[in-house]
Coordinates of C-alpha atoms in Angstrom, one line a residue:
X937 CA 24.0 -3.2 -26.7
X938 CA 26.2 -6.6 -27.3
X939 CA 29.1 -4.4 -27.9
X940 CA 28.5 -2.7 -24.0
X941 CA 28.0 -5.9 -22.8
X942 CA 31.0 -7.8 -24.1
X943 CA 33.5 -5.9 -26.5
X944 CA 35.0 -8.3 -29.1
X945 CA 32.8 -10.7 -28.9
X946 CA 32.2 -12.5 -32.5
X947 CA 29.7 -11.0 -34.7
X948 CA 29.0 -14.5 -36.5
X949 CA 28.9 -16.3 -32.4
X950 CA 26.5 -13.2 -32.2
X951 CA 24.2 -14.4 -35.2
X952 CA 25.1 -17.6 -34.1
X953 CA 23.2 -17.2 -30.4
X954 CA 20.4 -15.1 -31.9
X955 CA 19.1 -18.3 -33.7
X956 CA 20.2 -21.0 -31.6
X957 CA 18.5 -19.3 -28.5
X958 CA 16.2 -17.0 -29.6
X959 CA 17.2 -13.6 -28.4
X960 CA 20.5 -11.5 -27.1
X961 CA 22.0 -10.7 -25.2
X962 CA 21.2 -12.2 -21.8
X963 CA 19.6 -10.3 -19.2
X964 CA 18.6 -10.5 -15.0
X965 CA 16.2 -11.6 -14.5
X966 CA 16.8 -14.3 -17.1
X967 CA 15.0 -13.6 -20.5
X968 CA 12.5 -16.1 -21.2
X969 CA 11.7 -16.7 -24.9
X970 CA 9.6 -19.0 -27.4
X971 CA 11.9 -19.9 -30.0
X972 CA 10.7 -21.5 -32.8
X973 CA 14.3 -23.4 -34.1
X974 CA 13.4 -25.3 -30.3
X975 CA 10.7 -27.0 -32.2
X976 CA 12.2 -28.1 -35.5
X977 CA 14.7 -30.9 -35.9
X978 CA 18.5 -29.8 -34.5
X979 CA 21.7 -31.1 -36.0
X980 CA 20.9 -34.8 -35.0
X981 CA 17.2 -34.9 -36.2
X982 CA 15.9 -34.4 -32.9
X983 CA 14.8 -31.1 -31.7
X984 CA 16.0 -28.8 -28.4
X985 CA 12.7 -28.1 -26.0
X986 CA 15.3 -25.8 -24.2
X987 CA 18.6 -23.8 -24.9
X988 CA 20.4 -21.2 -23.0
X989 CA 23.3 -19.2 -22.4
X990 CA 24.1 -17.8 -19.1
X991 CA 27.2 -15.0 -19.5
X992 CA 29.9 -14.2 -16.7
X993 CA 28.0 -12.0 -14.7
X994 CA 25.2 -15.2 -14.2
X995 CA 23.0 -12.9 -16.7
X996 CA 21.0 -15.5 -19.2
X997 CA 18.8 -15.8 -21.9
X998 CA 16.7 -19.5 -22.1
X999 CA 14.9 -20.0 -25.6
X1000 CA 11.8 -22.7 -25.5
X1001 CA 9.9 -24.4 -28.5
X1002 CA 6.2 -22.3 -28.8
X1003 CA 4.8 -24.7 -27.5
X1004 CA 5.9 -24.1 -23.9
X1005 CA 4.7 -20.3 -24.5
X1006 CA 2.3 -21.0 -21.2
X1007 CA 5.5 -21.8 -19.2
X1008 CA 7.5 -19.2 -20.1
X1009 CA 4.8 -16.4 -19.6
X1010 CA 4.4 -18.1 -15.8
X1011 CA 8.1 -18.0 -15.0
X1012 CA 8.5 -14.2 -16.9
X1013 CA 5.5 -12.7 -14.8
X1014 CA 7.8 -14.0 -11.7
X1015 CA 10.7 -12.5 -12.5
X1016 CA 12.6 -15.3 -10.7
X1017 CA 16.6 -15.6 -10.7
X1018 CA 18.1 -18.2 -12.8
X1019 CA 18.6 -20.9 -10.3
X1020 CA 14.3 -20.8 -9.7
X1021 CA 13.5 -20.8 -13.4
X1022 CA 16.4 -24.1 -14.1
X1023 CA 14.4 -25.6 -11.3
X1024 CA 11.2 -24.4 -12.4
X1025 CA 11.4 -25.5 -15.8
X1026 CA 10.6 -29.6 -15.8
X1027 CA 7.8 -29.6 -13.6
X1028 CA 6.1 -26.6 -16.2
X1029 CA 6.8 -29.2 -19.2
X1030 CA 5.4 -31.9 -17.2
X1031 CA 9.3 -33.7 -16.8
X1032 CA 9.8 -33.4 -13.1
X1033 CA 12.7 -36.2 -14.1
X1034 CA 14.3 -33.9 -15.8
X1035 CA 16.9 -30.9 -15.0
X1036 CA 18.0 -27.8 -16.8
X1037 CA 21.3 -28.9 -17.1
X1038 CA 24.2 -26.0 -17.6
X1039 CA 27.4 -26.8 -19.1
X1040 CA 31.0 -24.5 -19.6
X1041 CA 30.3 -23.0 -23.0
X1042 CA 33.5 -21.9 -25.4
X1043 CA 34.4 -21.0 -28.2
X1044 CA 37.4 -19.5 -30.3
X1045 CA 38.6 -17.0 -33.2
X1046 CA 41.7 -17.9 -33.1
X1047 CA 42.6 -21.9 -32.5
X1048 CA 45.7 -23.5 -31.5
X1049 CA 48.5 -23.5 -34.5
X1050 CA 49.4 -27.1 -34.5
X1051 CA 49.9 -29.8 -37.2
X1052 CA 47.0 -31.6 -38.9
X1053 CA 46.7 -34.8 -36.5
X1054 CA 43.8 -36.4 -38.8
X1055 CA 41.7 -36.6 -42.2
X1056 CA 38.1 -36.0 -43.1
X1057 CA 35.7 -38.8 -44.0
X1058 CA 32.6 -39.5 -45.1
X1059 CA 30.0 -40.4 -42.3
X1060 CA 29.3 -43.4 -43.9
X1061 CA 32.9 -44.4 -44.3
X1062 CA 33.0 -48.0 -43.0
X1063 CA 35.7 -47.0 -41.0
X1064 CA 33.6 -44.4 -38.9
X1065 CA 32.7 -45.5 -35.3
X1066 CA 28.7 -45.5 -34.1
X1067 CA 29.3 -42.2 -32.1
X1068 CA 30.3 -40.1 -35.0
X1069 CA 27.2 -41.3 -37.1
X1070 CA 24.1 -39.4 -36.3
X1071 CA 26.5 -36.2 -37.3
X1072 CA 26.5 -37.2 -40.6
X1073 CA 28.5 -35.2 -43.8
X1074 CA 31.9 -35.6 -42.8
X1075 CA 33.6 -36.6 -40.1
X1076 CA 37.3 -35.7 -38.9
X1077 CA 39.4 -39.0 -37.5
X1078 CA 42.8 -39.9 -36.9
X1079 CA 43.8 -43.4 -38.0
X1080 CA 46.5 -45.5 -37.4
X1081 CA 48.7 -47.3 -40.5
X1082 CA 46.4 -50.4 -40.0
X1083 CA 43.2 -48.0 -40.7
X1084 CA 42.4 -48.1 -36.8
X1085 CA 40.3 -45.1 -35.4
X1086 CA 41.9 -43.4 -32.2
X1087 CA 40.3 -40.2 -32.1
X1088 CA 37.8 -38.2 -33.9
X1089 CA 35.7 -35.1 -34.4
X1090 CA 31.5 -34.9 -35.3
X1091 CA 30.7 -31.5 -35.9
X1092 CA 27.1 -30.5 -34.6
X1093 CA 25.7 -28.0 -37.6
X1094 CA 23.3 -26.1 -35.4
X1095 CA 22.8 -23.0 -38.0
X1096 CA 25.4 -21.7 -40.7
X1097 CA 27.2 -19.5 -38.3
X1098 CA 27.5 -21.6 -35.3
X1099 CA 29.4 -25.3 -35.7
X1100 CA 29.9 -26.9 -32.1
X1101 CA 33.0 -29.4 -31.9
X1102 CA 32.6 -33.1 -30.4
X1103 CA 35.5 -35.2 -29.6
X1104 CA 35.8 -38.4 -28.7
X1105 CA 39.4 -40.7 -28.6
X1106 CA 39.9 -44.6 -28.0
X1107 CA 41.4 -45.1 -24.4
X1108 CA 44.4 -46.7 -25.8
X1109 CA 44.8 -43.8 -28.0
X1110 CA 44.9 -40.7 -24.9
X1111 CA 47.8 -39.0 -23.7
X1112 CA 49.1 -38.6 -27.3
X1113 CA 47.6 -34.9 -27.6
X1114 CA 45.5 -36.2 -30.6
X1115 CA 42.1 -35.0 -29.3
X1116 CA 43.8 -31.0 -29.0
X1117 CA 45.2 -31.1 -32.2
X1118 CA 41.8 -32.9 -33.6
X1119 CA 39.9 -30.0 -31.9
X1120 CA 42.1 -27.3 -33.5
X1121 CA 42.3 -28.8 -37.0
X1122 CA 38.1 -29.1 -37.2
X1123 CA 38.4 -24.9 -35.8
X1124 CA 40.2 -24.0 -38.5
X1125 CA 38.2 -25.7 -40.8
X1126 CA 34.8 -24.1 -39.6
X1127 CA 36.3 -20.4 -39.3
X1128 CA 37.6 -21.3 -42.9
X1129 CA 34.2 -22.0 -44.1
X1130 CA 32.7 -18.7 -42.4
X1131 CA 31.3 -19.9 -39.2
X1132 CA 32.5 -19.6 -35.3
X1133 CA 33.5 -23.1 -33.7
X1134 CA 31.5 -24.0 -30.1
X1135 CA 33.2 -26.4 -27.3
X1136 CA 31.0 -27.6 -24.8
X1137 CA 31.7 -29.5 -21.6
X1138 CA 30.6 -31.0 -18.1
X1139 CA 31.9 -28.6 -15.5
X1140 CA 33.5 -31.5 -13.8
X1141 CA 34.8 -32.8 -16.8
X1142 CA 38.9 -32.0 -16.3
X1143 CA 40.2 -33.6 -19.1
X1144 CA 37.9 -32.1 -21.9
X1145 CA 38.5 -28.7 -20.5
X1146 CA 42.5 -29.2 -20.8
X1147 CA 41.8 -30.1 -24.3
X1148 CA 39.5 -26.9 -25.3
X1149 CA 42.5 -24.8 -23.6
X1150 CA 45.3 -26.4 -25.6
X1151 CA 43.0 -25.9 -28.8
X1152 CA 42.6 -22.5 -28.1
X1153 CA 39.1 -22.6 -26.4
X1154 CA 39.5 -20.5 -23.0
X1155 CA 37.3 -20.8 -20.3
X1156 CA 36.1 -17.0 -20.2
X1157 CA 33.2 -18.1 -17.9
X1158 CA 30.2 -18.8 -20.0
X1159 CA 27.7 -21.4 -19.7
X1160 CA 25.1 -23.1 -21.7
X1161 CA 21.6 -24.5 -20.7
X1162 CA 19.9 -27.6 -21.9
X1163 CA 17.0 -30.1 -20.6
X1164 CA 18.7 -33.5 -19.3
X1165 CA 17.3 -36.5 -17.3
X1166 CA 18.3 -36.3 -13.7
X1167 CA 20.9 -39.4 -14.5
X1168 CA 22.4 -37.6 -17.4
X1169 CA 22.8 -34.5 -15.4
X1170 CA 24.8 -36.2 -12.0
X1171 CA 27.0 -38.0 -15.1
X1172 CA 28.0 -35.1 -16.8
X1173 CA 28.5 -33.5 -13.9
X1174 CA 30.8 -35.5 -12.5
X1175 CA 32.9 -35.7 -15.4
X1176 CA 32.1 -39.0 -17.1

């Protein structure tokens, strides 16, 4: 059935979506399901109450922690479309503050070709920066002669077939193609260790989305689903 739905598609991003939300592939009405990885810690420690991924067509699958098994049987009787249930969602986990945020979702089998831009590092290098910390094993920076950060990669280990790349660079340091090259680099690194590599991005967000297409990320449409205060939500959306 995966194969009707989207030919080529990635058998490890497959195994990959089957853990991280619960169920594939997506269907309309969306496909409400309890997912037990929603309750246990993610990548950072802290666990995911809610994870989806909506395909091309607007078709989605949403994966909830068991606990929520109430709400998702309330919003499955329904049958509703998948703008109702993202605005149904909060106010059934008693967060009305919060939004089912969606996000372009990417990934790639074959990254950019480029030269190696930076090395890896261990996370508690004293060199690392406080954003790439909570990823923890090792990190991927580039560094100046002095020992400097400009730019680095955390890698968020969701399961051992799914790695999703985060990228940050020093202001100073942009415009120099680092964060492409960065993006590329860590790819080829996680399809080298048997995994698929994951890009996500605010829709609004113009100059991450040039990066995932020079690092060989294209936009084919896809969007992921995540629970995000009502700040966090207008941010991202507006690019940051």
């Amino acid at each position: 059935m995966t194969e009707d739905f989207y030919p080529g598609l990635p058998a490890r991003l497959v195994e990959h979506l089957l853990t991280w939300v619960g169920d594939w592939p997506p269907r309309d009405p969306p496909a409400l399901v309890v997912n037990p990885r929603n309750a246990e810690p993610g990548w950072d420690g802290s666990a995911r109450l809610v994870t989806g991924v909506v395909d091309p067509g607007g078709r989605a699958v949403i994966g909830v922690a068991p606990t929520l098994a109430a709400a998702v049987d309330e919003l499955a009787a329904g049958r509703a479309g998948l703008d109702a249930v993202r605005d149904a969602i909060p106010t059934l986990l008693g967060t009305p503050e919060q939004a089912v945020y969606r996000a372009t979702y990417r990934w790639s089998a074959a990254p950019t070709a480029s030269p190696d831009v930076g090395a890896w590092f261990d996370a508690a290098d004293d060199r690392v920066p406080a954003w790439l910390l909570p990823f923890g094993g090792e990190v991927l920076m580039a560094i100046d002669h002095e020992g400097r950060y400009l730019a680095g990669v955390g890698i968020k280990r969701h399961d051992d077939a799914g790695h999703e790349i985060a990228v940050v660079t020093e202001e100073a340091a942009r415009g120099k193609g680092l964060a492409r090259r960065l993006v590329a680099q860590a790819a080829r690194r996680i399809l080298d260790e048997g995994a698929v590599p994951t890009y996500q991005h605010a829709p609004g967000n113009a100059a991450s989305a040039r990066v995932a297409d020079a690092a060989g990320f294209p936009d084919l449409g896809w969007g992921s689903l995540s629970l995000a205060s009502t700040t966090t939500s207008r941010e991202r959306t507006a690019g940051e």
